[in-house]
Amino acid sequence: MKIAVLPGDGIGPEIVAEAVKVLNALDLDFEMESAPVGGAAYALTGHPLPEATLKLAMEADAVLFGAVGDWKYDTLDRPLRPEQAILGLRKHMGLFANFRPAICYKELTHASSLKPELVAGLDILIIRELTGDIYFGQPRGRRIATDGHFPGAEEAFDTMRYSRPEIERIAHVAFQAAQKRSKRVTSVDKANVLETFQFWKDVVTEVGKEYPDVQLDHMYVDNAAMQLVKEPKRFDVVVTGNMFGDILSDEASMLTGSIGMLPSASLNSKGQGLYEPSHGSAPDIAGKNVANPLATILSAAMMLRFSLNQEAAAQRIEDAVQAVLAQGLRTPDIWSEGTTRVGTAEMGDAVVAALR
Ligand code: NAD
């Protein structure tokens, strides 16, 4: 088993170091190799995703990724910006399925902006299609309008599109994930307005017939956005397209209180995956030993489960995180009166101790 370790920028190196510490404490037989990515790679090589880093990622069974981005690179040409590294990895590795669990640990219910009874025990899995939709559809661009309300005016346009195989494969992923959970899938669309999402709904419904043990329902995205804050526990697995998934997964993440707790996985059809926290590189707190490493540690657990076939080890890490929270240890982002404030490294050490 080979893991490519790409720490990246900002808090990336600090939080990834803690996840590596936890992986090493498992005494499993895997090889880890690190490479620069994002702004760190640009500073070293002039490119955010150097060829050697991409090669390492493509050859590994899994990629453990920190975060990329720093304000100091915001003036670079778009293809050279740190964020291009993650887009490049998604494209080259064919990572089409993004898993974003939103779990509200009982010790952290007060950290949510919703009432505790609405979020206590929350456990949602949002599955976002990652390589299609309006983010990648062609044609796109700027032009002078020849029709519409303002012919002759400058306009911009994008193309929303999904092919049948793209929808089928993400639907299979969602139904199979639901089979391992509470056997419910909500497919989120905008079929009342968009042709693309009427097609999405039709194809998901067809695929659903192959999974008679899973209950499928459909919801318009505007209603889903509302239900996520009104009654979030009604959801189990949510599957949706790239743009709606982008927005809804961030909304769901806030139900749990801190973005510092949320892992994510992006998988391709070979089971190879890229595992990263849901948050960014947080340059405002980088190098201060205050970042919460738990999202990255939980991403490492997802990596063991989905790409390395080590379910027992994944569960051990998740139990250790739960134990550390039960001990009252908190990084500043999740700290509250009566709990013990710890730094990034101390939190990692505590998870290792709980593992043992
Ligand atoms: P961010 O997620 O980095 O930070 C948002 C807020 O959350 C900040 O106040 C930050 O301090 C806090 N935060 C984030 N992670 C935390 C953690 N583990 N522990 C405690 N607090 C945490 O988002 P942003 O500020 O909008 O973006 C900063 C940079 O990250 C930008 O350059 C952006 O492009 C990049 N970014 C990268 C990724 C990625 O690598 N996949 C994702 C999102 C943003």
Short mmCIF file of C-alpha atoms and ligand atoms in Angstrom, two decimals:
data_model
loop_
_atom_site.label_atom_id
_atom_site.label_comp_id
_atom_site.label_asym_id
_atom_site.label_seq_id
_atom_site.Cartn_x
_atom_site.Cartn_y
_atom_site.Cartn_z
CA MET A 1 0.00 0.00 0.00
CA LYS A 2 1.42 3.34 -1.01
CA ILE A 3 0.16 6.70 0.22
CA ALA A 4 1.15 9.95 -1.47
CA VAL A 5 1.31 12.65 1.19
CA LEU A 6 0.76 16.19 -0.16
CA PRO A 7 0.72 18.70 2.72
CA GLY A 8 0.38 21.91 0.65
CA ASP A 9 0.14 25.41 2.11
CA GLY A 10 -0.96 27.33 5.20
CA ILE A 11 -2.03 24.93 7.94
CA GLY A 12 -1.66 21.99 5.49
CA PRO A 13 1.76 20.82 6.74
CA GLU A 14 0.72 21.07 10.43
CA ILE A 15 -2.51 19.10 10.12
CA VAL A 16 -1.10 16.50 7.74
CA ALA A 17 1.80 15.88 10.16
CA GLU A 18 -0.76 14.92 12.84
CA ALA A 19 -2.61 12.56 10.47
CA VAL A 20 0.70 10.92 9.52
CA LYS A 21 1.51 10.54 13.22
CA VAL A 22 -1.81 8.72 13.72
CA LEU A 23 -1.31 6.50 10.64
CA ASN A 24 2.18 5.54 11.87
CA ALA A 25 0.75 4.58 15.26
CA LEU A 26 -1.46 1.92 13.64
CA ASP A 27 1.50 -0.37 12.89
CA LEU A 28 0.13 -1.19 9.45
CA ASP A 29 2.39 -1.98 6.55
CA PHE A 30 2.26 0.98 4.21
CA GLU A 31 4.71 3.28 2.54
CA MET A 32 4.23 7.06 2.67
CA GLU A 33 5.98 9.46 0.33
CA SER A 34 5.64 13.25 0.46
CA ALA A 35 5.72 15.82 -2.34
CA PRO A 36 5.09 19.56 -2.60
CA VAL A 37 1.79 20.85 -3.99
CA GLY A 38 0.03 24.21 -4.36
CA GLY A 39 1.85 27.41 -3.45
CA ALA A 40 4.67 25.43 -1.81
CA ALA A 41 5.26 23.64 -5.12
CA TYR A 42 5.01 26.88 -7.10
CA ALA A 43 7.67 28.43 -4.87
CA LEU A 44 9.99 25.45 -5.45
CA THR A 45 9.34 24.60 -9.10
CA GLY A 46 7.24 27.36 -10.68
CA HIS A 47 4.14 25.13 -10.98
CA PRO A 48 1.43 24.27 -8.37
CA LEU A 49 1.22 20.64 -9.56
CA PRO A 50 4.72 19.58 -10.66
CA GLU A 51 4.98 16.50 -12.85
CA ALA A 52 6.77 14.52 -10.11
CA THR A 53 3.94 15.24 -7.64
CA LEU A 54 1.29 14.23 -10.17
CA LYS A 55 3.21 11.01 -10.98
CA LEU A 56 3.46 10.14 -7.28
CA ALA A 57 -0.30 10.73 -6.83
CA MET A 58 -1.25 8.69 -9.88
CA GLU A 59 0.91 5.73 -8.82
CA ALA A 60 -0.19 5.69 -5.19
CA ASP A 61 -3.19 3.75 -3.83
CA ALA A 62 -4.37 6.90 -2.10
CA VAL A 63 -3.47 10.56 -1.66
CA LEU A 64 -3.54 12.27 1.71
CA PHE A 65 -3.91 15.97 0.96
CA GLY A 66 -3.69 18.96 3.31
CA ALA A 67 -4.88 22.19 1.70
CA VAL A 68 -3.61 24.66 -0.87
CA GLY A 69 -3.85 28.40 -1.27
CA ASP A 70 -2.36 31.55 0.10
CA TRP A 71 -3.38 35.15 -0.45
CA LYS A 72 0.14 35.98 -1.61
CA TYR A 73 -0.50 33.92 -4.78
CA ASP A 74 -3.82 35.62 -5.63
CA THR A 75 -2.20 37.85 -8.26
CA LEU A 76 -0.67 34.96 -10.26
CA ASP A 77 -2.17 33.94 -13.60
CA ARG A 78 -5.03 31.51 -12.94
CA PRO A 79 -3.22 28.35 -14.22
CA LEU A 80 -0.36 28.97 -11.78
CA ARG A 81 -2.47 29.55 -8.68
CA PRO A 82 -2.23 26.96 -5.88
CA GLU A 83 -5.93 25.96 -6.22
CA GLN A 84 -5.21 24.68 -9.75
CA ALA A 85 -3.34 21.76 -8.16
CA ILE A 86 -6.50 20.26 -6.68
CA LEU A 87 -8.41 20.74 -9.95
CA GLY A 88 -5.53 19.09 -11.83
CA LEU A 89 -5.45 16.11 -9.45
CA ARG A 90 -9.23 15.64 -9.75
CA LYS A 91 -8.99 15.71 -13.53
CA HIS A 92 -5.95 13.46 -13.98
CA MET A 93 -7.04 10.91 -11.37
CA GLY A 94 -10.65 10.90 -12.67
CA LEU A 95 -12.04 11.64 -9.19
CA PHE A 96 -15.76 11.85 -9.93
CA ALA A 97 -17.34 11.03 -6.56
CA ASN A 98 -16.91 13.37 -3.63
CA PHE A 99 -17.98 12.08 -0.20
CA ARG A 100 -18.61 14.72 2.44
CA PRO A 101 -19.93 13.29 5.70
CA ALA A 102 -21.44 15.79 8.13
CA ILE A 103 -21.46 14.23 11.57
CA CYS A 104 -22.39 16.14 14.70
CA TYR A 105 -20.61 14.61 17.70
CA LYS A 106 -22.72 14.83 20.81
CA GLU A 107 -19.91 16.63 22.66
CA LEU A 108 -20.03 19.42 20.04
CA THR A 109 -23.74 20.01 19.59
CA HIS A 110 -23.46 23.44 21.23
CA ALA A 111 -20.97 24.51 18.52
CA SER A 112 -23.66 24.30 15.84
CA SER A 113 -25.62 27.41 14.98
CA LEU A 114 -28.81 25.31 15.15
CA LYS A 115 -30.65 24.20 18.29
CA PRO A 116 -28.95 21.13 19.86
CA GLU A 117 -32.04 18.93 19.43
CA LEU A 118 -31.97 19.55 15.67
CA VAL A 119 -28.35 18.41 15.24
CA ALA A 120 -27.63 15.95 18.07
CA GLY A 121 -26.73 12.64 16.43
CA LEU A 122 -26.74 14.14 12.93
CA ASP A 123 -25.01 11.85 10.42
CA ILE A 124 -25.47 12.86 6.77
CA LEU A 125 -23.38 11.75 3.81
CA ILE A 126 -23.41 14.17 0.88
CA ILE A 127 -22.21 12.63 -2.37
CA ARG A 128 -21.35 15.27 -4.94
CA GLU A 129 -20.57 14.55 -8.59
CA LEU A 130 -17.23 16.20 -9.16
CA THR A 131 -16.23 16.21 -12.79
CA GLY A 132 -19.28 17.38 -14.78
CA ASP A 133 -22.08 19.96 -14.66
CA ILE A 134 -21.83 23.68 -15.33
CA TYR A 135 -18.30 23.80 -13.87
CA PHE A 136 -16.83 21.92 -16.82
CA GLY A 137 -19.47 22.06 -19.60
CA GLN A 138 -18.43 23.59 -22.92
CA PRO A 139 -18.93 26.01 -24.55
CA ARG A 140 -18.35 28.79 -22.08
CA GLY A 141 -16.98 32.27 -22.39
CA ARG A 142 -17.72 35.92 -23.05
CA ARG A 143 -19.24 37.38 -26.19
CA ILE A 144 -21.51 40.09 -27.54
CA ALA A 145 -25.15 39.05 -27.18
CA THR A 146 -27.08 38.58 -30.41
CA ASP A 147 -30.43 38.00 -28.70
CA GLY A 148 -32.01 38.11 -25.23
CA HIS A 149 -33.02 41.27 -23.37
CA PHE A 150 -29.93 43.29 -24.34
CA PRO A 151 -28.72 42.38 -27.83
CA GLY A 152 -25.36 44.01 -28.58
CA ALA A 153 -24.34 44.02 -24.90
CA GLU A 154 -21.37 42.09 -23.50
CA GLU A 155 -22.44 38.79 -21.86
CA ALA A 156 -20.94 35.68 -20.26
CA PHE A 157 -22.26 32.12 -20.46
CA ASP A 158 -21.57 28.59 -19.17
CA THR A 159 -23.01 25.23 -20.19
CA MET A 160 -24.75 22.85 -17.79
CA ARG A 161 -24.55 19.27 -19.05
CA TYR A 162 -24.54 15.67 -17.81
CA SER A 163 -24.25 12.49 -19.83
CA ARG A 164 -26.10 9.28 -18.93
CA PRO A 165 -22.91 7.37 -17.88
CA GLU A 166 -21.84 10.25 -15.63
CA ILE A 167 -25.17 10.19 -13.81
CA GLU A 168 -25.34 6.39 -13.69
CA ARG A 169 -21.94 5.97 -12.06
CA ILE A 170 -22.54 8.55 -9.32
CA ALA A 171 -26.02 7.09 -8.69
CA HIS A 172 -24.51 3.59 -8.24
CA VAL A 173 -21.99 5.04 -5.77
CA ALA A 174 -24.82 6.66 -3.78
CA PHE A 175 -27.07 3.58 -3.69
CA GLN A 176 -24.17 1.36 -2.67
CA ALA A 177 -23.17 3.79 0.09
CA ALA A 178 -26.79 3.83 1.30
CA GLN A 179 -26.85 0.03 1.45
CA LYS A 180 -24.14 0.25 4.13
CA ARG A 181 -26.11 2.90 6.07
CA SER A 182 -29.81 3.43 6.64
CA LYS A 183 -30.78 2.54 3.05
CA ARG A 184 -32.18 5.94 2.09
CA VAL A 185 -31.07 8.20 -0.76
CA THR A 186 -32.28 11.71 -1.51
CA SER A 187 -31.43 12.86 -5.02
CA VAL A 188 -31.31 16.65 -5.24
CA ASP A 189 -32.13 18.33 -8.56
CA LYS A 190 -33.86 21.28 -10.18
CA ALA A 191 -35.95 19.19 -12.56
CA ASN A 192 -38.78 21.73 -12.50
CA VAL A 193 -36.64 24.26 -14.37
CA LEU A 194 -33.55 22.61 -15.88
CA GLU A 195 -33.53 20.00 -18.66
CA THR A 196 -30.19 18.68 -17.37
CA PHE A 197 -31.71 17.92 -13.98
CA GLN A 198 -34.91 16.37 -15.37
CA PHE A 199 -32.55 13.96 -17.14
CA TRP A 200 -30.59 13.52 -13.87
CA LYS A 201 -33.81 12.64 -12.05
CA ASP A 202 -34.90 10.17 -14.75
CA VAL A 203 -31.53 8.36 -14.79
CA VAL A 204 -31.22 8.22 -10.97
CA THR A 205 -34.75 6.76 -10.84
CA GLU A 206 -33.80 4.09 -13.40
CA VAL A 207 -30.62 3.14 -11.51
CA GLY A 208 -32.64 3.05 -8.29
CA LYS A 209 -34.66 0.13 -9.64
CA GLU A 210 -31.50 -1.99 -9.35
CA TYR A 211 -31.48 -1.29 -5.59
CA PRO A 212 -34.95 -2.30 -4.36
CA ASP A 213 -33.68 -2.35 -0.76
CA VAL A 214 -32.88 1.40 -0.89
CA GLN A 215 -35.62 4.00 -0.60
CA LEU A 216 -35.16 6.84 -3.09
CA ASP A 217 -36.76 10.24 -2.92
CA HIS A 218 -36.21 13.38 -4.95
CA MET A 219 -36.01 16.96 -3.75
CA TYR A 220 -35.55 20.31 -5.51
CA VAL A 221 -32.33 22.03 -4.50
CA ASP A 222 -34.05 25.11 -3.07
CA ASN A 223 -36.18 22.91 -0.81
CA ALA A 224 -33.09 20.82 0.13
CA ALA A 225 -31.26 24.00 1.20
CA MET A 226 -34.23 24.87 3.41
CA GLN A 227 -34.72 21.36 4.84
CA LEU A 228 -31.03 21.11 5.75
CA VAL A 229 -31.50 23.85 8.34
CA LYS A 230 -35.13 23.05 9.22
CA GLU A 231 -34.90 19.30 9.77
CA PRO A 232 -31.40 18.06 8.88
CA LYS A 233 -31.85 14.63 10.45
CA ARG A 234 -34.44 13.70 7.79
CA PHE A 235 -31.49 13.11 5.40
CA ASP A 236 -29.15 10.16 5.21
CA VAL A 237 -27.35 9.89 1.85
CA VAL A 238 -27.80 12.92 -0.41
CA VAL A 239 -26.62 12.66 -4.03
CA THR A 240 -26.43 15.65 -6.31
CA GLY A 241 -24.56 17.38 -9.13
CA ASN A 242 -21.36 19.35 -8.95
CA MET A 243 -22.72 22.86 -8.35
CA PHE A 244 -25.61 21.99 -6.01
CA GLY A 245 -23.27 19.64 -4.12
CA ASP A 246 -20.68 22.37 -3.72
CA ILE A 247 -23.20 24.64 -2.04
CA LEU A 248 -25.16 22.06 -0.02
CA SER A 249 -22.06 20.34 1.36
CA ASP A 250 -20.76 23.63 2.76
CA GLU A 251 -24.17 24.35 4.24
CA ALA A 252 -24.27 20.88 5.83
CA SER A 253 -20.75 21.31 7.18
CA MET A 254 -21.82 24.26 9.28
CA LEU A 255 -24.58 22.22 10.94
CA THR A 256 -21.82 20.39 12.77
CA GLY A 257 -20.27 23.52 14.23
CA SER A 258 -16.73 23.56 12.94
CA ILE A 259 -15.28 23.08 9.52
CA GLY A 260 -12.20 21.80 11.37
CA MET A 261 -14.03 18.52 12.06
CA LEU A 262 -15.08 17.57 8.52
CA PRO A 263 -13.24 15.05 6.39
CA SER A 264 -13.78 14.34 2.70
CA ALA A 265 -12.94 11.75 0.10
CA SER A 266 -12.88 11.97 -3.69
CA LEU A 267 -12.86 8.63 -5.48
CA ASN A 268 -12.36 7.36 -9.01
CA SER A 269 -13.74 4.19 -10.60
CA LYS A 270 -10.66 2.18 -9.52
CA GLY A 271 -11.18 2.95 -5.84
CA GLN A 272 -8.17 5.24 -5.80
CA GLY A 273 -8.93 8.33 -3.80
CA LEU A 274 -7.82 11.72 -2.61
CA TYR A 275 -8.53 12.41 1.06
CA GLU A 276 -8.55 15.91 2.49
CA PRO A 277 -10.22 18.04 5.12
CA SER A 278 -13.22 20.03 3.85
CA HIS A 279 -11.63 23.32 4.84
CA GLY A 280 -8.95 25.37 3.11
CA SER A 281 -5.41 26.34 4.05
CA ALA A 282 -6.49 28.90 6.69
CA PRO A 283 -3.48 31.22 6.20
CA ASP A 284 -4.82 33.39 9.06
CA ILE A 285 -3.87 30.73 11.63
CA ALA A 286 -0.99 28.95 9.89
CA GLY A 287 2.11 28.18 11.94
CA LYS A 288 0.45 28.96 15.27
CA ASN A 289 -0.27 25.39 16.45
CA VAL A 290 -3.99 26.22 16.78
CA ALA A 291 -5.49 24.52 13.69
CA ASN A 292 -7.82 21.61 14.33
CA PRO A 293 -6.21 18.47 12.84
CA LEU A 294 -9.27 16.23 13.36
CA ALA A 295 -10.76 16.74 9.87
CA THR A 296 -7.48 15.54 8.38
CA ILE A 297 -7.17 12.65 10.84
CA LEU A 298 -10.76 11.62 10.00
CA SER A 299 -9.89 11.92 6.29
CA ALA A 300 -7.08 9.43 6.91
CA ALA A 301 -9.69 7.09 8.44
CA MET A 302 -11.81 7.43 5.27
CA MET A 303 -8.70 6.63 3.24
CA LEU A 304 -8.16 3.40 5.18
CA ARG A 305 -11.82 2.45 4.66
CA PHE A 306 -12.35 3.34 0.99
CA SER A 307 -8.97 2.94 -0.73
CA LEU A 308 -6.88 0.69 1.51
CA ASN A 309 -9.51 -1.82 2.63
CA GLN A 310 -8.67 -1.40 6.33
CA GLU A 311 -12.11 -0.98 7.90
CA ALA A 312 -10.98 -2.02 11.39
CA ALA A 313 -8.17 0.55 11.41
CA ALA A 314 -10.54 3.25 10.13
CA GLN A 315 -12.95 2.49 12.95
CA ARG A 316 -10.09 2.59 15.49
CA ILE A 317 -9.22 6.14 14.41
CA GLU A 318 -12.86 7.28 14.52
CA ASP A 319 -13.27 5.76 18.00
CA ALA A 320 -10.07 7.47 19.16
CA VAL A 321 -11.34 10.87 17.93
CA GLN A 322 -14.61 10.28 19.77
CA ALA A 323 -12.66 9.35 22.92
CA VAL A 324 -10.53 12.50 22.75
CA LEU A 325 -13.65 14.66 22.45
CA ALA A 326 -15.20 12.79 25.38
CA GLN A 327 -12.05 13.61 27.42
CA GLY A 328 -12.90 17.28 26.83
CA LEU A 329 -9.87 18.14 24.68
CA ARG A 330 -10.57 20.95 22.20
CA THR A 331 -8.63 23.05 19.71
CA PRO A 332 -9.68 26.73 19.84
CA ASP A 333 -12.23 26.44 17.00
CA ILE A 334 -14.35 24.00 19.05
CA TRP A 335 -13.40 25.13 22.55
CA SER A 336 -16.11 26.08 25.03
CA GLU A 337 -16.31 26.80 28.77
CA GLY A 338 -15.42 23.75 30.85
CA THR A 339 -13.29 22.02 28.19
CA THR A 340 -9.51 21.85 27.87
CA ARG A 341 -7.84 23.94 25.18
CA VAL A 342 -5.07 22.12 23.29
CA GLY A 343 -2.94 22.90 20.24
CA THR A 344 -2.67 21.08 16.91
CA ALA A 345 0.19 18.79 17.95
CA GLU A 346 -1.31 18.02 21.39
CA MET A 347 -4.58 17.02 19.70
CA GLY A 348 -2.69 14.64 17.40
CA ASP A 349 -0.80 13.18 20.38
CA ALA A 350 -4.08 12.67 22.24
CA VAL A 351 -5.57 10.74 19.32
CA VAL A 352 -2.45 8.55 19.19
CA ALA A 353 -2.71 7.93 22.94
CA ALA A 354 -6.42 7.05 22.60
CA LEU A 355 -5.57 4.59 19.80
CA ARG A 356 -3.27 2.76 22.15
P1 NAD B 1 -10.50 28.31 4.97
O1 NAD B 1 -11.32 27.06 5.03
O2 NAD B 1 -9.04 28.14 4.76
O3 NAD B 1 -10.74 29.17 6.29
C1 NAD B 1 -12.02 29.66 6.67
C2 NAD B 1 -12.02 29.94 8.18
O4 NAD B 1 -12.00 28.71 8.89
C3 NAD B 1 -10.76 30.70 8.66
O5 NAD B 1 -11.13 31.58 9.70
C4 NAD B 1 -9.86 29.62 9.21
O6 NAD B 1 -8.98 30.06 10.23
C5 NAD B 1 -10.88 28.61 9.73
N1 NAD B 1 -10.37 27.23 9.66
C6 NAD B 1 -10.22 26.50 8.52
N2 NAD B 1 -9.70 25.30 8.83
C7 NAD B 1 -9.53 25.27 10.15
C8 NAD B 1 -9.02 24.29 11.07
N3 NAD B 1 -8.58 23.07 10.67
N4 NAD B 1 -8.98 24.60 12.37
C9 NAD B 1 -9.43 25.78 12.82
N5 NAD B 1 -9.93 26.75 12.01
C10 NAD B 1 -9.97 26.49 10.69
O7 NAD B 1 -11.14 29.19 3.78
P2 NAD B 1 -10.68 30.60 3.19
O8 NAD B 1 -10.14 31.47 4.26
O9 NAD B 1 -11.81 31.04 2.37
O10 NAD B 1 -9.51 30.22 2.18
C11 NAD B 1 -8.13 30.26 2.53
C12 NAD B 1 -7.33 29.65 1.39
O11 NAD B 1 -7.65 28.27 1.25
C13 NAD B 1 -7.61 30.29 0.03
O12 NAD B 1 -6.42 30.45 -0.66
C14 NAD B 1 -8.52 29.27 -0.64
O13 NAD B 1 -8.43 29.31 -2.05
C15 NAD B 1 -7.96 27.98 -0.11
N6 NAD B 1 -8.89 26.81 -0.14
C16 NAD B 1 -8.31 25.61 -0.45
C17 NAD B 1 -9.09 24.47 -0.45
C18 NAD B 1 -8.40 23.15 -0.75
O14 NAD B 1 -7.19 23.06 -0.64
N7 NAD B 1 -9.13 22.10 -1.11
C19 NAD B 1 -10.45 24.54 -0.13
C20 NAD B 1 -11.00 25.78 0.22
C21 NAD B 1 -10.20 26.93 0.21
#
